[in-house]
Short mmCIF file of C-alpha atoms and ligand atoms in Angstrom, two decimals:
data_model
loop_
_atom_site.label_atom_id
_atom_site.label_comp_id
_atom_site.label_asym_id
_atom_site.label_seq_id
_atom_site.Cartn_x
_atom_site.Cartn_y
_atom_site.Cartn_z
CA UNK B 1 8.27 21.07 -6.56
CA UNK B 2 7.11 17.58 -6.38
CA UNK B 3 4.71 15.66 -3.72
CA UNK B 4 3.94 12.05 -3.06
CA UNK B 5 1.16 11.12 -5.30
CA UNK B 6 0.22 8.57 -2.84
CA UNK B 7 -3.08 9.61 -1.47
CA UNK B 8 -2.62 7.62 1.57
CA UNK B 9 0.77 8.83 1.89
CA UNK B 10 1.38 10.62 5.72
CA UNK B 11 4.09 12.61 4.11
CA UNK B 12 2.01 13.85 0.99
CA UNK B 13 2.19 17.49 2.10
CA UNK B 14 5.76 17.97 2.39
CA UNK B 15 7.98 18.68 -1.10
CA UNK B 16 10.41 16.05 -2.35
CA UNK B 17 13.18 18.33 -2.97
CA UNK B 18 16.08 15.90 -3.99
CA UNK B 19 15.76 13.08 -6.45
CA UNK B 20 17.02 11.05 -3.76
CA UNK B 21 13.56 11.58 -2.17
CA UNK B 22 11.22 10.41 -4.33
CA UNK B 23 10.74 7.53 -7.47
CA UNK B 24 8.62 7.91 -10.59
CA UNK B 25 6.77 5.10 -11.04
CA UNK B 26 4.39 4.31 -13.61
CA UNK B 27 4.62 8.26 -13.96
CA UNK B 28 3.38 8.49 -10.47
CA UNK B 29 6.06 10.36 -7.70
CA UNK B 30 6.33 8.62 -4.81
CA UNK B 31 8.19 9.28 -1.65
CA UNK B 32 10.61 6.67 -0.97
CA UNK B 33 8.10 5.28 2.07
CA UNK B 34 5.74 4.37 -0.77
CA UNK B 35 7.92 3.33 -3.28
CA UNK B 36 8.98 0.83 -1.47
CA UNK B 37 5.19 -0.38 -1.20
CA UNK B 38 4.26 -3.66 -2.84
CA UNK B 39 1.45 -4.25 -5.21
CA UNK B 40 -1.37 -6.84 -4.22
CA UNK B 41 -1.28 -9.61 -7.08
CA UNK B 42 -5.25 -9.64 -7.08
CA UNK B 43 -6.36 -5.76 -6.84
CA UNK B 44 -2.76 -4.49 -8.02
CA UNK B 45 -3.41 -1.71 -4.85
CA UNK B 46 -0.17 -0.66 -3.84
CA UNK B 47 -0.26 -2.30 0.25
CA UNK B 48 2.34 -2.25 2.74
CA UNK B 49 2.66 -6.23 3.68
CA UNK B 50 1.48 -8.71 2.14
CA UNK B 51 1.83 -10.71 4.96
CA UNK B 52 -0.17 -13.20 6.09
CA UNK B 53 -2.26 -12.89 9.76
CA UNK B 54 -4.48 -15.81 11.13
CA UNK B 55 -7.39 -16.71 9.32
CA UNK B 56 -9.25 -15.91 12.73
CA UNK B 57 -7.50 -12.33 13.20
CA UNK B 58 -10.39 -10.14 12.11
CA UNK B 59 -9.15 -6.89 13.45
CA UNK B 60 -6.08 -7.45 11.79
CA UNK B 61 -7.79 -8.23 8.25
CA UNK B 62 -10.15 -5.58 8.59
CA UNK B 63 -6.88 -2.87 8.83
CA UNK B 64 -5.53 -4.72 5.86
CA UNK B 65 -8.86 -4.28 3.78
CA UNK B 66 -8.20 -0.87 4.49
CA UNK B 67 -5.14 -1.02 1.93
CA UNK B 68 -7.14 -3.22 -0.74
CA UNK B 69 -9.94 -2.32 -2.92
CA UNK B 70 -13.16 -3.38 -1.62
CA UNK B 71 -13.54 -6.17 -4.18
CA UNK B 72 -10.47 -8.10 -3.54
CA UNK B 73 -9.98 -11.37 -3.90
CA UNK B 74 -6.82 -11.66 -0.96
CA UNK B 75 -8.65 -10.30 1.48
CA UNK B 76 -12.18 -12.19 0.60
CA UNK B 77 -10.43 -15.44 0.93
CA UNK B 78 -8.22 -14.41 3.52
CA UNK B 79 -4.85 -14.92 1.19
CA UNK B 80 -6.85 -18.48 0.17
CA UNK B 81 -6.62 -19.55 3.63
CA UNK B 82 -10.19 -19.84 4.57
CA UNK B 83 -11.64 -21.53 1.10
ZN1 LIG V 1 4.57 8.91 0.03
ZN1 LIG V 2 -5.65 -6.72 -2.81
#
């Protein structure tokens, strides 16, 4: 039986029993939630938006830092916006 590799994944502990369910990628299985997660250009995490919020939205940056690794470059310059 397969699980969502995704450690963040909310759905982790329940089996992917169809192939419908899940996607291998980069011989990782995800659930189809996560799979359809995009990867952040600078720390290549795999995030949920990549939106933008306003430079002066802190709370909202700080829950997207939460998705990055601690090091990256998007969320240190705010996606560029505050350099
Ligand atoms: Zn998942
Ligand atoms: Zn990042």
């Amino acid at each position: 039986m397969k699980y969502c590799d995704n450690v963040n994944c909310e759905r982790s502990d329940e089996p992917l029993e169809r192939i419908s369910d899940y996607r291998i990628m980069d011989g990782a299985v995800l659930c189809i939630g996560c799979a359809e997660e995009m990867e952040c250009a600078y720390c290549s995490n795999l995030v949920t938006t990549l939106d933008v919020p306003g430079v002066s939205d802190d709370e909202m940056w700080e829950l997207l830092a939460e998705e990055h690794d601690p090091e990256c470059e998007w969320i240190a310059t705010r996606a560029h916006v505050a350099v």
